[in-house]
Coordinates of N, CA, C and O in Angstrom, one line a residue:
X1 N 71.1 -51.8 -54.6 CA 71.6 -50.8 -55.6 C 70.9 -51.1 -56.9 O 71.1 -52.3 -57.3
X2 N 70.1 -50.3 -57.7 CA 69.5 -50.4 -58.7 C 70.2 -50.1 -60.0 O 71.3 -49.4 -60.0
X3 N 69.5 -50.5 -61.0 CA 70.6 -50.1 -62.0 C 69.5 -49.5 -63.2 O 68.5 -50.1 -63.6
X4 N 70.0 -48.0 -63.5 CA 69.1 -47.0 -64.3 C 69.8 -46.8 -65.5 O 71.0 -46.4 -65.6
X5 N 68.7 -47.2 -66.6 CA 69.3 -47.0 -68.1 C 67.7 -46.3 -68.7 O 66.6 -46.7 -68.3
X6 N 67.8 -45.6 -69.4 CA 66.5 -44.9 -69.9 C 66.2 -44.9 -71.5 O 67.2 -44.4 -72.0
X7 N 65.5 -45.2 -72.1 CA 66.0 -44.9 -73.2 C 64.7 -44.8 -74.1 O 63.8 -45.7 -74.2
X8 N 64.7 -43.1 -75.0 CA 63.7 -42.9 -75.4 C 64.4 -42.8 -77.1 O 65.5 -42.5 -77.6
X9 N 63.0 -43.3 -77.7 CA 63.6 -43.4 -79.5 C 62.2 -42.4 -80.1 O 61.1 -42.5 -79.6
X10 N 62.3 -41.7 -81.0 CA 61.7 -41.0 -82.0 C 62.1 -41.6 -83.5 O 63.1 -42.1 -84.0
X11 N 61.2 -41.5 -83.8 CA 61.5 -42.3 -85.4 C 61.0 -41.2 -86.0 O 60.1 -40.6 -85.5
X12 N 61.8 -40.9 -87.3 CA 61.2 -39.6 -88.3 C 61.5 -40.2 -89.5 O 62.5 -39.8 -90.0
X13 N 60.7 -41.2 -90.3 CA 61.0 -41.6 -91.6 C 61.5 -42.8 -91.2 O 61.3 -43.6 -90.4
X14 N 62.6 -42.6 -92.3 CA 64.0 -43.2 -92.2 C 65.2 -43.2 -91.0 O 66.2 -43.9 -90.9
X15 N 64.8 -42.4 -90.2 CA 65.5 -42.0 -89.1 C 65.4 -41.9 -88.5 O 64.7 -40.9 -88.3
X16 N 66.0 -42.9 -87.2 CA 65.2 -42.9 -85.3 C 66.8 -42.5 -84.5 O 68.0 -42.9 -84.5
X17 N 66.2 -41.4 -84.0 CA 67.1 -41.0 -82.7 C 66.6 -41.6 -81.5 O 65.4 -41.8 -81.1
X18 N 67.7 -41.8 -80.8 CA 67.5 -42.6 -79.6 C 68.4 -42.1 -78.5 O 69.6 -42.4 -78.7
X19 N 68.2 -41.3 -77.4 CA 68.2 -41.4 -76.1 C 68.5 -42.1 -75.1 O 67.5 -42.5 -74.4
X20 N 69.6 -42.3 -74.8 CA 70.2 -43.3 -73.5 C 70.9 -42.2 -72.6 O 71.7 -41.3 -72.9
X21 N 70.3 -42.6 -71.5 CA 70.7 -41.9 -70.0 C 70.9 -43.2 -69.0 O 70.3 -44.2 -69.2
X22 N 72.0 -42.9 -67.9 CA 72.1 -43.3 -67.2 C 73.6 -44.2 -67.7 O 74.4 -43.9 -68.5
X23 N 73.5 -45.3 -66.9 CA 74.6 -46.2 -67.1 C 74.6 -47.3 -68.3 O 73.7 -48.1 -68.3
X24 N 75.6 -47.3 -69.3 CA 75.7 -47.9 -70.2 C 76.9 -49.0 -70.3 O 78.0 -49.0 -70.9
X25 N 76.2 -50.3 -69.3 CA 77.5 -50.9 -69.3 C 77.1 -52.8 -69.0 O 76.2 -53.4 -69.7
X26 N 77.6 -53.2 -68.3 CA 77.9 -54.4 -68.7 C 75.9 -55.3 -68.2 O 75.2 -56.1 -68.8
X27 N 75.7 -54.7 -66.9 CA 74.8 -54.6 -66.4 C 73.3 -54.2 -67.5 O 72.2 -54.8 -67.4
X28 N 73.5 -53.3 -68.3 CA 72.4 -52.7 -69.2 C 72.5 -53.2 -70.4 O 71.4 -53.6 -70.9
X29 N 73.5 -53.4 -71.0 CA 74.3 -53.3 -72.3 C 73.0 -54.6 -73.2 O 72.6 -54.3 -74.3
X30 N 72.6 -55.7 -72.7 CA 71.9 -56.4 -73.0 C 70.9 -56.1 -73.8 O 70.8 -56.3 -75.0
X31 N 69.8 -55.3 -72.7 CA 68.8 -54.8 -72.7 C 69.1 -53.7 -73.8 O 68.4 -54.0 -74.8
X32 N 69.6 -52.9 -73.9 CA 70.1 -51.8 -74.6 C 70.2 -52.5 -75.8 O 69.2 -52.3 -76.5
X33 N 71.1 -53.3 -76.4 CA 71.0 -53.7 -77.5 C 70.0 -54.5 -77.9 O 70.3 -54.8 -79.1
X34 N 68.8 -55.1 -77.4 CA 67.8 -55.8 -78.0 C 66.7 -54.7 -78.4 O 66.1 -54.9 -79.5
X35 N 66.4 -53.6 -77.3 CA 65.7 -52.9 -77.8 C 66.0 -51.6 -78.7 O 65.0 -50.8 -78.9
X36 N 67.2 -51.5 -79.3 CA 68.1 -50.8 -80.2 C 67.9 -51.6 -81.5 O 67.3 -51.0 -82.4
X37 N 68.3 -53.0 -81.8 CA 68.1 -53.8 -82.4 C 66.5 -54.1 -83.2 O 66.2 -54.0 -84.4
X38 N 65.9 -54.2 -82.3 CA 63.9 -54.2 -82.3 C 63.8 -52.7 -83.1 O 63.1 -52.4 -84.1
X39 N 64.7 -51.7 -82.4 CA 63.9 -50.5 -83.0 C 64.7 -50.4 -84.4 O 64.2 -49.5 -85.2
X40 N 65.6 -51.0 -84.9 CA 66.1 -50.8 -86.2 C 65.6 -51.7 -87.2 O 66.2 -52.4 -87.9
X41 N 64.4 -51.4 -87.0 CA 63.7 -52.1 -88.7 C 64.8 -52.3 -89.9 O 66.0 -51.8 -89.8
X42 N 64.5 -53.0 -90.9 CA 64.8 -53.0 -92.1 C 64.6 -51.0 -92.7 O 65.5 -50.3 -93.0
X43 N 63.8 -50.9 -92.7 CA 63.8 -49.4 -93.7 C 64.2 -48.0 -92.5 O 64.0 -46.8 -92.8
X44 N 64.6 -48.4 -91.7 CA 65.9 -47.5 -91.0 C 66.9 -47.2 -91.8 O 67.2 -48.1 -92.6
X45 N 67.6 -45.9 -92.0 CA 68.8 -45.7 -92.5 C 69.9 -44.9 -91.7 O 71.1 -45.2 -91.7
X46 N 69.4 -43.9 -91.0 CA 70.6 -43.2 -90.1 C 70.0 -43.6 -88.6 O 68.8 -43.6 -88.5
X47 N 70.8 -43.9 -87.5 CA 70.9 -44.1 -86.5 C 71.3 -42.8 -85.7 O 72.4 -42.4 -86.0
X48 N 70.8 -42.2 -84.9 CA 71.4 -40.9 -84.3 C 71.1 -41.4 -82.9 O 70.0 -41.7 -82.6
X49 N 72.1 -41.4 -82.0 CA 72.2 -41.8 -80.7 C 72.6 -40.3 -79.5 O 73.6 -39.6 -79.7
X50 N 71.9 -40.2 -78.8 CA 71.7 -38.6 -78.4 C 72.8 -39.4 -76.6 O 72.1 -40.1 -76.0
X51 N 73.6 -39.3 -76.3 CA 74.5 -39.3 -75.4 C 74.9 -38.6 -73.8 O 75.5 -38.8 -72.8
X52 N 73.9 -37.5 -74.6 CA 74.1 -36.6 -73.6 C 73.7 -37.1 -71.7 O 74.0 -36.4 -70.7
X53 N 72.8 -38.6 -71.5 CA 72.6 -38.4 -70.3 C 73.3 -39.8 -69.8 O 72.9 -40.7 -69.0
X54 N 74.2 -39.8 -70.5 CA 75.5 -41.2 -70.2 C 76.0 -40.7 -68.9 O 76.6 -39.7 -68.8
X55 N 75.8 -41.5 -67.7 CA 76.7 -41.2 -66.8 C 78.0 -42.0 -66.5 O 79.1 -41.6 -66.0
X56 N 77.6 -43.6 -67.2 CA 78.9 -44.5 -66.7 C 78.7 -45.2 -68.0 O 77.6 -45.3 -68.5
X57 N 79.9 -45.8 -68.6 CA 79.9 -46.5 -69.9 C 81.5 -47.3 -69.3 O 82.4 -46.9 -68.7
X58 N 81.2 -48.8 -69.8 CA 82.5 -49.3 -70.1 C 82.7 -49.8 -71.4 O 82.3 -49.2 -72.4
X59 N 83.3 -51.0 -71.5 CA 83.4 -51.4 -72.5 C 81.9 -52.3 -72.9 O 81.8 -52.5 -74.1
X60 N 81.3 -52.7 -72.4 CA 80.1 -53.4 -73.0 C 79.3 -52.5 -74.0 O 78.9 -52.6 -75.1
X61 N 79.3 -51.1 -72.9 CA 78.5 -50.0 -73.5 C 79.4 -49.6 -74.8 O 78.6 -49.1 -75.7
X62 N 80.7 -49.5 -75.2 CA 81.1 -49.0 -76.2 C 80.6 -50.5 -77.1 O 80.1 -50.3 -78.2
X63 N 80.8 -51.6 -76.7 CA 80.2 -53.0 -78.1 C 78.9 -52.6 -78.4 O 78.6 -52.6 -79.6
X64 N 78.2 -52.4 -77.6 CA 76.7 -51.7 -77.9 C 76.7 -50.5 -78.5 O 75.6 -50.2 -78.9
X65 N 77.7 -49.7 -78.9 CA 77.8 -49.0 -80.2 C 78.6 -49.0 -81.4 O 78.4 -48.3 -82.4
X66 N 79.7 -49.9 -81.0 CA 79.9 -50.2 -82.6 C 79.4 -51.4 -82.6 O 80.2 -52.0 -83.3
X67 N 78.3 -52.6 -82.1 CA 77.3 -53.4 -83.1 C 76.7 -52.4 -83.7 O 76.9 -52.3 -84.9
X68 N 75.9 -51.7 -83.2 CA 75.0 -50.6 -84.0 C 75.7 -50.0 -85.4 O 75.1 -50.1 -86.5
X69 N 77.1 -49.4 -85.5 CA 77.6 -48.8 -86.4 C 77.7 -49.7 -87.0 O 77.5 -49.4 -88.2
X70 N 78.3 -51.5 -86.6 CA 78.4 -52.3 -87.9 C 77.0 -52.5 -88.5 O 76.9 -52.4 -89.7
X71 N 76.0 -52.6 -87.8 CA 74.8 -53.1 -88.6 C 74.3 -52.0 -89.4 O 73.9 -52.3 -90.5
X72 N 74.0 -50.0 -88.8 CA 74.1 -49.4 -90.0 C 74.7 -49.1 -91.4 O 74.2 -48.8 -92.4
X73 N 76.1 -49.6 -90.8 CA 77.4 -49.6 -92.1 C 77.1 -50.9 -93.3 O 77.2 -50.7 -94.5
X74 N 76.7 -52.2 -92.6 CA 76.4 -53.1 -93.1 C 74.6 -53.0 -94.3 O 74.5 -53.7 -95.3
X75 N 73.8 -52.0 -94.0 CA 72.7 -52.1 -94.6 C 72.9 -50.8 -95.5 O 72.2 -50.5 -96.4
X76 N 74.0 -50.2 -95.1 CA 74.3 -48.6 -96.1 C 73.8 -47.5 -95.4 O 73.7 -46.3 -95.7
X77 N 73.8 -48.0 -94.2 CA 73.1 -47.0 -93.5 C 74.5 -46.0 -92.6 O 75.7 -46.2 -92.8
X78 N 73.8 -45.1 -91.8 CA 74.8 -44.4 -91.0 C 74.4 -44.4 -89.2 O 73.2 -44.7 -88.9
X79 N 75.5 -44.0 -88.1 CA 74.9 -44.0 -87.4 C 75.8 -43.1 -86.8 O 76.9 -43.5 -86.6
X80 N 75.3 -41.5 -86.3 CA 76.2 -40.5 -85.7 C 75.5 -40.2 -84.2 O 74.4 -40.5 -83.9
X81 N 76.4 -39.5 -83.6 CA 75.9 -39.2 -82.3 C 75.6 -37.6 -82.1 O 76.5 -36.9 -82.5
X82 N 74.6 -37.1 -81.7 CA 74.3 -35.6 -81.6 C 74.7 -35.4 -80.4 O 75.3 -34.4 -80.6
X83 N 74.7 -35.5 -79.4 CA 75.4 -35.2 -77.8 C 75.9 -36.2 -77.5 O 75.6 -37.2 -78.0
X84 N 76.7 -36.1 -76.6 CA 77.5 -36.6 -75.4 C 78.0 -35.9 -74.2 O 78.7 -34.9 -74.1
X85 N 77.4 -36.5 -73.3 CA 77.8 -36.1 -71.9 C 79.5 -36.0 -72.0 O 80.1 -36.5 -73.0
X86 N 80.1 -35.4 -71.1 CA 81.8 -35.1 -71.3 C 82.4 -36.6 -70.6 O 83.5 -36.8 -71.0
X87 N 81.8 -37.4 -69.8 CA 82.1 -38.7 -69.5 C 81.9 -39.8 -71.2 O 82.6 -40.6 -71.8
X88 N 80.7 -39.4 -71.3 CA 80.8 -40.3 -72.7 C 81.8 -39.8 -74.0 O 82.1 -40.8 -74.6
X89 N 82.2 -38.8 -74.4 CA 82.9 -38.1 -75.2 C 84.1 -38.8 -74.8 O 84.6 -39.5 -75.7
X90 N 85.0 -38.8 -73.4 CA 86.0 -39.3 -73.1 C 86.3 -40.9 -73.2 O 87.3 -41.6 -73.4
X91 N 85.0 -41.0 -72.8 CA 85.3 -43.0 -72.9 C 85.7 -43.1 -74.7 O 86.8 -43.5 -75.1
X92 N 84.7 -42.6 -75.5 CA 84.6 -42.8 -76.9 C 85.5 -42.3 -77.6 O 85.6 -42.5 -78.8
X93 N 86.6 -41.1 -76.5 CA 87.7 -40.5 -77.4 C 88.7 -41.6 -77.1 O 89.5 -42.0 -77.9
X94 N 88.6 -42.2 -75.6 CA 89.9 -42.7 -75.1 C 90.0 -44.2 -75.9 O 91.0 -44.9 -76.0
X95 N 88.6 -44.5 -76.5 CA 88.5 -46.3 -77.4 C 88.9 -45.7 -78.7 O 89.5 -46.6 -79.4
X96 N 88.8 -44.6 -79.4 CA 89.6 -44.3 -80.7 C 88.3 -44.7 -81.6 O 88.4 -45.0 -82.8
X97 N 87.1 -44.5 -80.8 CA 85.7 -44.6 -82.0 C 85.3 -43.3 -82.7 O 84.7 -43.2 -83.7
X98 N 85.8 -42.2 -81.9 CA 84.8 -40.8 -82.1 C 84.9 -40.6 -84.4 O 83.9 -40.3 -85.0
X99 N 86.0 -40.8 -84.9 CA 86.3 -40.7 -85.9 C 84.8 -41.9 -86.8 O 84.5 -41.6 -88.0
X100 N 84.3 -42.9 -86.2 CA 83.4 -43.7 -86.7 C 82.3 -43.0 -86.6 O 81.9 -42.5 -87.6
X101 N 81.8 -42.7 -85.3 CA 80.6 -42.4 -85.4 C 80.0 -41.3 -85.5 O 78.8 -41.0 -85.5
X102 N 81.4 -40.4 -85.9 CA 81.3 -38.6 -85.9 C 79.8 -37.9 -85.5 O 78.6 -38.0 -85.8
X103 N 80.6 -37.0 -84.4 CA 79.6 -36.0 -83.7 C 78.7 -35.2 -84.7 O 79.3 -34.8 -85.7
X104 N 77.6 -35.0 -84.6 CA 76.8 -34.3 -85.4 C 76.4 -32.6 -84.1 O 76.3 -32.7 -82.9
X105 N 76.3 -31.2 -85.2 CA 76.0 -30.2 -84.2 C 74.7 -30.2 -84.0 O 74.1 -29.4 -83.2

């Protein structure tokens, strides 16, 4: 059984959106945060994390976004989400984060 995490980042300035599909969890969550990490330079300011191709998240996968929200919050920065798959929306409603990372349309 393999385990699929995808993750594509665009940087525009100050601002890299990033793309995670697949499973977001204890298995990925590593990898996921080092290369999230690497992609957040110093002159990063908003983080936009695109959700929409989340199929499984547990709790690793939610530490792997609020480290991100502390380290945006911590540099002055921001980090919102522009999609979420309806599995990821529920995990993130049911941990009482959505109010942190507020949905963007």
């Amino acid at each position: 059984m393999g385990i699929y995490m995808e993750i594509k980042a665009v940087r525009r300035g100050q601002r890299i959106i990033v793309r995670l599909s697949g499973e977001l969890d204890h298995h990925s969550a590593a990898q996921v945060r080092e290369i999230l990490d690497g992609a957040l330079t110093l002159d990063i300011r908003a983080l936009t994390l695109d959700l929409s191709g989340i199929t499984f998240m547990d709790s690793s996968g939610i530490g792997v976004i609020l480290g991100r929200y502390r380290i945006m919050r911590e540099r002055g920065g921001t980090l919102r989400v522009s999609a979420m798959s309806s599995y990821a929306a529920r995990i993130l409603k049911m941990a009482g984060i959505l109010p942190l990372i507020g949905q963007q349309e």
